[in-house]
Short mmCIF file of C-alpha atoms and ligand atoms in Angstrom, two decimals:
data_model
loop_
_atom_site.label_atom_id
_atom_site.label_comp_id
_atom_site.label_asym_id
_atom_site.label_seq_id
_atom_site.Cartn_x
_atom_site.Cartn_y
_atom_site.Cartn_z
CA UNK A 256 105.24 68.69 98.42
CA UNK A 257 102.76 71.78 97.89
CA UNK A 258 104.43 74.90 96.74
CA UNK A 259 103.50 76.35 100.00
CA UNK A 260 105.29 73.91 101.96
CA UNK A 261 108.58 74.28 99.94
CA UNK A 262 108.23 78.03 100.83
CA UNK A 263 106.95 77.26 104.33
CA UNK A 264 110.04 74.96 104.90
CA UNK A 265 112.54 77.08 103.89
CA UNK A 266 111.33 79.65 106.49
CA UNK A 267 111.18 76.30 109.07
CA UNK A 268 107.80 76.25 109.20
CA UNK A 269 105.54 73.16 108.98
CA UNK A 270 102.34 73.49 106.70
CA UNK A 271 100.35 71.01 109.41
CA UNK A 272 101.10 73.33 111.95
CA UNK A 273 101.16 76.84 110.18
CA UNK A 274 97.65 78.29 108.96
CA UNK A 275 97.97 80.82 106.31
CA UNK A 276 95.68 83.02 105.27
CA UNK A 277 95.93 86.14 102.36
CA UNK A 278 96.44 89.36 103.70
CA UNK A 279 95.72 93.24 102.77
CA UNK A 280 94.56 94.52 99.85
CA UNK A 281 97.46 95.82 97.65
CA UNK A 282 97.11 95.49 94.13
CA UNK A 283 100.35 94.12 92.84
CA UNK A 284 102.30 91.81 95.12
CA UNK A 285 100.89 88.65 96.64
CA UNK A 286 100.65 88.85 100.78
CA UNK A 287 99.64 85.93 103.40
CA UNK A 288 99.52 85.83 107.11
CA UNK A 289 101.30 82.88 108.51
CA UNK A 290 100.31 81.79 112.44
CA UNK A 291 102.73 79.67 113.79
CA UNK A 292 102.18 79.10 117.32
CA UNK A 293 103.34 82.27 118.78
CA UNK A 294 104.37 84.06 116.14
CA UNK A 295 103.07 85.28 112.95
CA UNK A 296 104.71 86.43 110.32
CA UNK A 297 103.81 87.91 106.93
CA UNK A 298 104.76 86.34 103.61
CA UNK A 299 105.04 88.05 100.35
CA UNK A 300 105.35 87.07 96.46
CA UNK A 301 106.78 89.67 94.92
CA UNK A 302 104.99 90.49 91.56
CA UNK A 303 108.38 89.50 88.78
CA UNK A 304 106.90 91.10 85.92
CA UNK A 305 106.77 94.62 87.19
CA UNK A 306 109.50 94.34 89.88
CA UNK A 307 112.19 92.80 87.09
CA UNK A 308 114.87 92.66 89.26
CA UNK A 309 113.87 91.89 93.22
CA UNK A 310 117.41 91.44 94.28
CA UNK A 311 117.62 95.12 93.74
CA UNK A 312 114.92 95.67 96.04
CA UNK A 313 116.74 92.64 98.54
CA UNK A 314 120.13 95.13 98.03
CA UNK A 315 118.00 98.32 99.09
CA UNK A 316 116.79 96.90 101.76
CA UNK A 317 120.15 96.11 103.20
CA UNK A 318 121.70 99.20 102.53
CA UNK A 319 119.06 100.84 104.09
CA UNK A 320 119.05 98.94 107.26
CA UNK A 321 122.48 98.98 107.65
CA UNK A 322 122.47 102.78 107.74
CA UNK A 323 119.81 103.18 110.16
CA UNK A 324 120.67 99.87 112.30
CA UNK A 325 124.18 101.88 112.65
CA UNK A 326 123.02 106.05 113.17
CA UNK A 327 119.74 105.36 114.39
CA UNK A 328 119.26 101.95 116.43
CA UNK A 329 116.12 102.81 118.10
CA UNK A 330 114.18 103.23 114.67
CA UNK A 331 112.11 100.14 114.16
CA UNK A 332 113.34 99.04 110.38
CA UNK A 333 111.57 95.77 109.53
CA UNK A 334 114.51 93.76 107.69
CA UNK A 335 113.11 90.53 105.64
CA UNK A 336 114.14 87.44 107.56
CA UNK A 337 116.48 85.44 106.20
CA UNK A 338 115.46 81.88 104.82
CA UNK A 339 117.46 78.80 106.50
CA UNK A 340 119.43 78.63 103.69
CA UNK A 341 120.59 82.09 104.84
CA UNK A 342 119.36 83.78 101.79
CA UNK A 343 117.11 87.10 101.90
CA UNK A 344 114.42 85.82 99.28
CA UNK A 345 113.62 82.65 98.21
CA UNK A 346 113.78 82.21 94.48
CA UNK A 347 111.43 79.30 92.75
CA UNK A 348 112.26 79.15 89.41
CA UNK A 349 108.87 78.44 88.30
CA UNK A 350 106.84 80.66 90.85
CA UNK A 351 108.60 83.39 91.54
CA UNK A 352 110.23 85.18 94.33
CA UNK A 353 109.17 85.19 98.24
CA UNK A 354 110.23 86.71 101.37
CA UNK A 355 109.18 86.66 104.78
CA UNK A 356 108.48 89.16 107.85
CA UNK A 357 108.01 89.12 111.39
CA UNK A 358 104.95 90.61 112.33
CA UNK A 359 105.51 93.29 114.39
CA UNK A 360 104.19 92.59 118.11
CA UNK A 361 101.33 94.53 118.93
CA UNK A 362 100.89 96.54 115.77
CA UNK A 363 97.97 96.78 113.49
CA UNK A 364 97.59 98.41 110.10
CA UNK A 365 94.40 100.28 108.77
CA UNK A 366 93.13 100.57 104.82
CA UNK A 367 91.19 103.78 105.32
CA UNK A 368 91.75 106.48 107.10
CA UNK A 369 89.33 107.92 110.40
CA UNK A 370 91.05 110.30 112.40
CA UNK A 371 93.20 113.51 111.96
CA UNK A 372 95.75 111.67 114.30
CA UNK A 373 96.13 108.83 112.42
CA UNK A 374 97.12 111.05 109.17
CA UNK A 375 99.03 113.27 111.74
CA UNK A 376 100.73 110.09 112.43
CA UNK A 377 101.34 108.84 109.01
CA UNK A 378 102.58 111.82 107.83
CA UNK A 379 105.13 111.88 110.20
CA UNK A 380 106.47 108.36 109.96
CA UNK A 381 106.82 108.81 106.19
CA UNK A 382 108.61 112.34 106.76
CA UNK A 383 110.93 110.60 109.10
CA UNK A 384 111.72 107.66 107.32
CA UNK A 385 113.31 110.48 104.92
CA UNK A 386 114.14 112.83 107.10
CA UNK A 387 116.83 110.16 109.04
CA UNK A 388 118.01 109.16 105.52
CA UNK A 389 119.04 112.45 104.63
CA UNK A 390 122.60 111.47 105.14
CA UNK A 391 122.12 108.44 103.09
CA UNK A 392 124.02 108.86 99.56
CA UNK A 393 120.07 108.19 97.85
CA UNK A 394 122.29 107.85 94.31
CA UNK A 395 123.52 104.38 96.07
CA UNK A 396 119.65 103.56 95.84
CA UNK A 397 118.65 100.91 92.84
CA UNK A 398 115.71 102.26 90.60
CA UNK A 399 113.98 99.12 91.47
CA UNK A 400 110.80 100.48 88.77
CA UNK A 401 112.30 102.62 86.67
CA UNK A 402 110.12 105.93 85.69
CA UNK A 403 108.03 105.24 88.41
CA UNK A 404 106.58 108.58 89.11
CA UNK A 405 107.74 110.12 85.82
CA UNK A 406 104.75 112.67 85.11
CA UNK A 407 106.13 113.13 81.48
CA UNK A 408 106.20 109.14 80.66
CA UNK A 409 102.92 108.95 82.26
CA UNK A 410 101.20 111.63 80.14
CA UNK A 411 103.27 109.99 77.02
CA UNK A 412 101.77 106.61 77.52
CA UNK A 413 98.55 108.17 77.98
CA UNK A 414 99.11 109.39 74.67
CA UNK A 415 100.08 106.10 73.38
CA UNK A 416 97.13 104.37 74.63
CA UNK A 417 94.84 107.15 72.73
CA UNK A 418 96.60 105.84 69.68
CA UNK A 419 96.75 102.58 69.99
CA UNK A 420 94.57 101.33 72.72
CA UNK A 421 91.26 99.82 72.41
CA UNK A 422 89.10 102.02 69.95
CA UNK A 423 85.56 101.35 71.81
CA UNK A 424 86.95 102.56 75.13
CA UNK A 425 88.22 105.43 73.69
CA UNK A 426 85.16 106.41 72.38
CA UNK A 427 83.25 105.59 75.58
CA UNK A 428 85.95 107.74 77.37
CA UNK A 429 85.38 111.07 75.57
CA UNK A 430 84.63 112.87 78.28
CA UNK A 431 87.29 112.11 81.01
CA UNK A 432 90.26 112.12 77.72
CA UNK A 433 89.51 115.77 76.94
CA UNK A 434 89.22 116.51 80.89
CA UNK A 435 92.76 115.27 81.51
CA UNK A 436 94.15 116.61 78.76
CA UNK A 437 92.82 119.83 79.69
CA UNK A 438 94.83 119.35 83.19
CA UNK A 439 98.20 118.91 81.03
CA UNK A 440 99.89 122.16 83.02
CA UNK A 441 100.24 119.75 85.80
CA UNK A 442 102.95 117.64 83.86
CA UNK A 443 104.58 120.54 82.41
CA UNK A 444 104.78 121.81 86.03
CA UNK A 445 106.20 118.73 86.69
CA UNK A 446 109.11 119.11 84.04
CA UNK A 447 109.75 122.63 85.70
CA UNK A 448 110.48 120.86 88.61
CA UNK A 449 112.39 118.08 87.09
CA UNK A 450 114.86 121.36 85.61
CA UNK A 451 114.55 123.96 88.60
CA UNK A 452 117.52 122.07 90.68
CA UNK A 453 115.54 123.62 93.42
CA UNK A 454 113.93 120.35 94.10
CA UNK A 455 115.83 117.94 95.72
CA UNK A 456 116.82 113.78 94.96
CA UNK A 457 115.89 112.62 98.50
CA UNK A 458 115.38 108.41 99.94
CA UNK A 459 111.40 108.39 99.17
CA UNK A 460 108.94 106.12 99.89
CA UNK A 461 106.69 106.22 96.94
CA UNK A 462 103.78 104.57 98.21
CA UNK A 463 101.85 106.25 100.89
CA UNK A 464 99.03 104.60 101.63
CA UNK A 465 97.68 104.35 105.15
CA UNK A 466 98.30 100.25 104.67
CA UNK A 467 102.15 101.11 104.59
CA UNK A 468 102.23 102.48 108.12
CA UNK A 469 102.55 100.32 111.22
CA UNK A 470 100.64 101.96 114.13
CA UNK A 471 100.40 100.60 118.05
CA UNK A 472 97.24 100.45 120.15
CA UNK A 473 96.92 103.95 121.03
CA UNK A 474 97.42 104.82 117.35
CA UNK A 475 100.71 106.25 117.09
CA UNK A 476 102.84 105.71 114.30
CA UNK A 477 105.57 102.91 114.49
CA UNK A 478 106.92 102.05 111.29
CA UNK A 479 106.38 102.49 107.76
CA UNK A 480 106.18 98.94 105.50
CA UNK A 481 106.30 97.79 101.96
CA UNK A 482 109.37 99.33 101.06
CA UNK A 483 109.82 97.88 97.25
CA UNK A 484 109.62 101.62 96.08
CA UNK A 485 112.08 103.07 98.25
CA UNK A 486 113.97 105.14 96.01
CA UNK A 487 115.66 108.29 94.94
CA UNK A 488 112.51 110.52 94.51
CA UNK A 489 110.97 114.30 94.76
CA UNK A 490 109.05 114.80 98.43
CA UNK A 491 105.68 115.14 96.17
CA UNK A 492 105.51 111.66 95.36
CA UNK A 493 105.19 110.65 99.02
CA UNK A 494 103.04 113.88 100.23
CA UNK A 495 100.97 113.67 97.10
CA UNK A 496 99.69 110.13 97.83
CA UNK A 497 98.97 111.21 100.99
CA UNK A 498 96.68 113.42 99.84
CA UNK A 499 95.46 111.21 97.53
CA UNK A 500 94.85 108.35 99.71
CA UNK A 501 93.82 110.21 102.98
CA UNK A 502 91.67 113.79 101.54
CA UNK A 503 89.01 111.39 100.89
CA UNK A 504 86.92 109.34 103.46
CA UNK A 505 85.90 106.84 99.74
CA UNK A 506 88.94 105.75 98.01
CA UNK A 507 89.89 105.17 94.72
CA UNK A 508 87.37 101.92 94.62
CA UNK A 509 84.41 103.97 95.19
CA UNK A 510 81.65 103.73 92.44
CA UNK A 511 79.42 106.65 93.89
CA UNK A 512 81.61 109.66 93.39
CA UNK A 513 79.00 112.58 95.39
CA UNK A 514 80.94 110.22 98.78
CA UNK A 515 83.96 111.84 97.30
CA UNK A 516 85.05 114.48 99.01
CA UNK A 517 88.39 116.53 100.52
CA UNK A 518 88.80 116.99 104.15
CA UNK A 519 90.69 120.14 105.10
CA UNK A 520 91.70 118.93 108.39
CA UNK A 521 93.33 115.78 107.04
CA UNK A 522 94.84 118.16 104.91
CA UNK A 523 95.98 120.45 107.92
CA UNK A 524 96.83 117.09 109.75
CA UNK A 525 99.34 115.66 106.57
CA UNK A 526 100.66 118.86 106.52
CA UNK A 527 101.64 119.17 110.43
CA UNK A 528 102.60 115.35 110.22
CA UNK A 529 105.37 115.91 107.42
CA UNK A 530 106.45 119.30 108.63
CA UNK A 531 107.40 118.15 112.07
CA UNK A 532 109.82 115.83 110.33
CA UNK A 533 110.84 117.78 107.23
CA UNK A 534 110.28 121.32 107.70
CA UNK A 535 114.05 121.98 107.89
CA UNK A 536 115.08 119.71 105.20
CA UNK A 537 112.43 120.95 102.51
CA UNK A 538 113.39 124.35 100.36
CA UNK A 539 111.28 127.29 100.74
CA UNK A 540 110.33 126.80 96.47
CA UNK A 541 109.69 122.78 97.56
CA UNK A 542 106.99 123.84 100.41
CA UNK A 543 105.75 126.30 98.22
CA UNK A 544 104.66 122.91 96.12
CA UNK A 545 102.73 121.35 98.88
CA UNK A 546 99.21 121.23 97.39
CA UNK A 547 101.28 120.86 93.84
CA UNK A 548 102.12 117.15 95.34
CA UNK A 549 98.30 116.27 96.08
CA UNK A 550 97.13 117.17 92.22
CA UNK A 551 100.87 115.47 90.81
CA UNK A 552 100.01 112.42 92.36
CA UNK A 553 96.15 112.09 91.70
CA UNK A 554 96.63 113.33 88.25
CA UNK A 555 99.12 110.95 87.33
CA UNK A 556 96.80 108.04 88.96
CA UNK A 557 93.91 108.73 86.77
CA UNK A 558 96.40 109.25 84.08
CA UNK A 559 97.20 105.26 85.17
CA UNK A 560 94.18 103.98 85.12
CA UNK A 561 92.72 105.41 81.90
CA UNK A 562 95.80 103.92 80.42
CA UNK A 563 95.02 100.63 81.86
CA UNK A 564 91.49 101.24 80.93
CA UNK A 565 92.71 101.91 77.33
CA UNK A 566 95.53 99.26 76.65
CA UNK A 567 92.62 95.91 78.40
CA UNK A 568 93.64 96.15 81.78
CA UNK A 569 96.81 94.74 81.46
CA UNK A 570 98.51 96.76 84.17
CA UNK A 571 96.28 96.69 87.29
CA UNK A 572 93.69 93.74 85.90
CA UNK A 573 90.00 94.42 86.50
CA UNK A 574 87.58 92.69 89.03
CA UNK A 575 84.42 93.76 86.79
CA UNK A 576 83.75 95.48 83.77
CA UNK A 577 85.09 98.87 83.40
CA UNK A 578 87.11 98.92 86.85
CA UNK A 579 89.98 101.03 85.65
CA UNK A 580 87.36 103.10 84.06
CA UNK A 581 85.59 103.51 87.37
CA UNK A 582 88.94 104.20 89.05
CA UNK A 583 90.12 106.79 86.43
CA UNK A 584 86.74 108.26 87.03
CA UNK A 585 86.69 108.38 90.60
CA UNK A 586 90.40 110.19 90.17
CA UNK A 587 89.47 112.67 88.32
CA UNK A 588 86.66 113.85 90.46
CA UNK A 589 89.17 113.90 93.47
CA UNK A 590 91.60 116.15 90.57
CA UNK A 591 88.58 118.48 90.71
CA UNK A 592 87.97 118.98 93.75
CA UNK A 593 91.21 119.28 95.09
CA UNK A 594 92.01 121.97 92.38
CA UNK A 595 88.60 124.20 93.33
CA UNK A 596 89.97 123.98 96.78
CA UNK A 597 93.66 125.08 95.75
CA UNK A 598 93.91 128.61 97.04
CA UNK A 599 91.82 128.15 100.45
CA UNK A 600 94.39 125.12 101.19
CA UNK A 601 97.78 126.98 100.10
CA UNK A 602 99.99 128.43 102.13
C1 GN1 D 1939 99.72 99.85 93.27
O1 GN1 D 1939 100.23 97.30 94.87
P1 GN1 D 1939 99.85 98.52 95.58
O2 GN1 D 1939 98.38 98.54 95.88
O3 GN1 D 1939 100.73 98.78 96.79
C2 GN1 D 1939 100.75 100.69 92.51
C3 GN1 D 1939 100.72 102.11 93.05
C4 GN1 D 1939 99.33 102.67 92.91
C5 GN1 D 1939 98.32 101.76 93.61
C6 GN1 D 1939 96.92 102.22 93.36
C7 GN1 D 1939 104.05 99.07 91.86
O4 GN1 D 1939 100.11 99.77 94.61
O5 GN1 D 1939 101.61 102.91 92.33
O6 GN1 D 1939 99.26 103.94 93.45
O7 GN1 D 1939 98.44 100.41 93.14
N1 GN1 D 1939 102.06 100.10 92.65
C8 GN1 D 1939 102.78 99.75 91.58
O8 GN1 D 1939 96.06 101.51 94.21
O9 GN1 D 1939 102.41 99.99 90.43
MG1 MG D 1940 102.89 98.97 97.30
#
């Protein structure tokens, strides 16, 4: 039997029947569209080496859902279905773990973001995902990656790489080094934050990209998806990818960096979005950090993939040549440009 079948079977589909096909563009976990007559659902690998324990993410998952299924049953939470051997992943010992979706009826997802509304929209699912898990004990939470979003690490293992990393790179990366080491105050802000205890633990998302929201056919906001980095977090992870993802009409793939560019009125529209949701659960010293979260969250992504670039590419692999070099690159010049526009986008 094909491995596909064995995973197709215990989901009780039939691999004569079912046509599969790979779906979305994430960089990490493995995802396929599966048509079935009817129904299609999504099915997903999850990537073992960097999520170490999935049944953490399985447990989150259910916690999570059970909360919401019981306070708030109208929100549309999409649960993993269970496999026929009532189990909420399949395990393969020698491929690794899987799990399965329903698609949800009559939604679609978008990689790049055209319209205000749809960032408007966005914005707002991910600020109520956390706003209706405020009374959700987010200690209960696994750290499914550990460190995650941990500026400091980040800027240490930057470090590292400068040490030990490949010495030809390094040298060929003069230029962007000494730029992001020049941007340091933006990890000592975030140890500030880490100390001020004015910043608050709350159930975050941690991966904002417009691919993580579900919308309908009129483009409002259903859902939000790919929940593997649901943890306990600050609110400028999930705002700061945002801005990251959604400033830009190019994204972080884009070789010709005069396309990049920030939009103020996605910025006005992310803004709105979260607000509506979060503007009474958010201190006065946490909004005060808004445009903080956009530079946090692209800094630390260039910080990434110079790493990467650095230690080979072992991290996010490369499709070409100098890929995490382009994508470091392409960072940085968002960094910039986000930082010239600081004070006209500030409250
Ligand atoms: C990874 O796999 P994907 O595309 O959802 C990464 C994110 C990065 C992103 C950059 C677990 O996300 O943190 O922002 O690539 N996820 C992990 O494209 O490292
Ligand atoms: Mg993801």
């Amino acid at each position: 039997m094909s491995m596909m079948q064995t995973i197709l079977t215990a989901y009780g589909l039939d691999e004569n029947t079912a046509k599969v096909k790979p779906f979305g563009t994430g960089l990490i976990n493995h995802t396929w569209l599966v048509n079935s007559g009817d129904d299609n659902f999504i099915l997903q690998r999850i990537n073992h080496n960097i999520f170490k324990a999935p049944q953490q993410i399985a447990d989150n998952l259910h916690m999570i859902g059970t909360y919401l299924a019981e306070k708030y049953p109208d929100y549309l939470f999409v649960m993993p279905e269970r496999t026929l051997g009532n189990e909420d992943m399949l395990h393969l010992p020698d491929s690794g773990y899987y799990r399965s979706f329903n698609f949800v009826k009559n939604s679609h997802s978008i990689d790049v973001v055209n319209s205000t509304q749809q960032a408007y929209e966005a914005a707002a699912q991910f600020g109520r995902f956390t706003r209706l898990l405020a009374g959700f004990p987010s200690e209960r939470l696994n750290t499914t990656l550990p460190d995650f979003h941990n500026l400091t690490l980040r800027y240490a293992q930057f470090e590292d790489a400068l040490k030990n990393g490949n010495q030809e790179r390094i040298k060929e990366a003069e230029t962007i080094i000494d730029y992001l080491k020049s941007q340091k105050n933006i990890a000592d802000t975030y140890e500030e934050i880490c100390r001020s205890g004015e910043f608050k633990k709350r159930v975050t998302h941690h991966d904002t990209k417009i691919s993580n929201v579900l919308f309908d056919d009129n483009d409002n906001g259903l859902c939000v998806i790919d929940l593997d980095t649901v943890m306990p977090g600050y609110f400028i992870s999930d705002v700061g990818d945002m801005m990251r993802t959604y400033l830009s009409p190019v994204n972080e793939e884009e070789k010709d960096f005069s396309r990049i560019t920030i939009r103020n009125e996605y910025f006005n529209a992310i803004r709105a979005g979260y607000l509506s949701e979060m503007s009474a659960e958010l201190t006065e010293k946490e909004k005060q950090h808004f445009v903080y979260a956009g530079k946090f969250m692209i800094y630390m992504q260039a910080l990434r993939f110079i790493t990467d670039h650095l230690n080979n590419d072992q991290y996010y692999g490369a499709a070409y040549e100098g890929h995490n070099f382009v994508r470091a690159n392409n960072q940085a010049v968002l960094l910039k440009l986000l930082i010239e526009k600081e004070s006209e986008l500030s409250f």
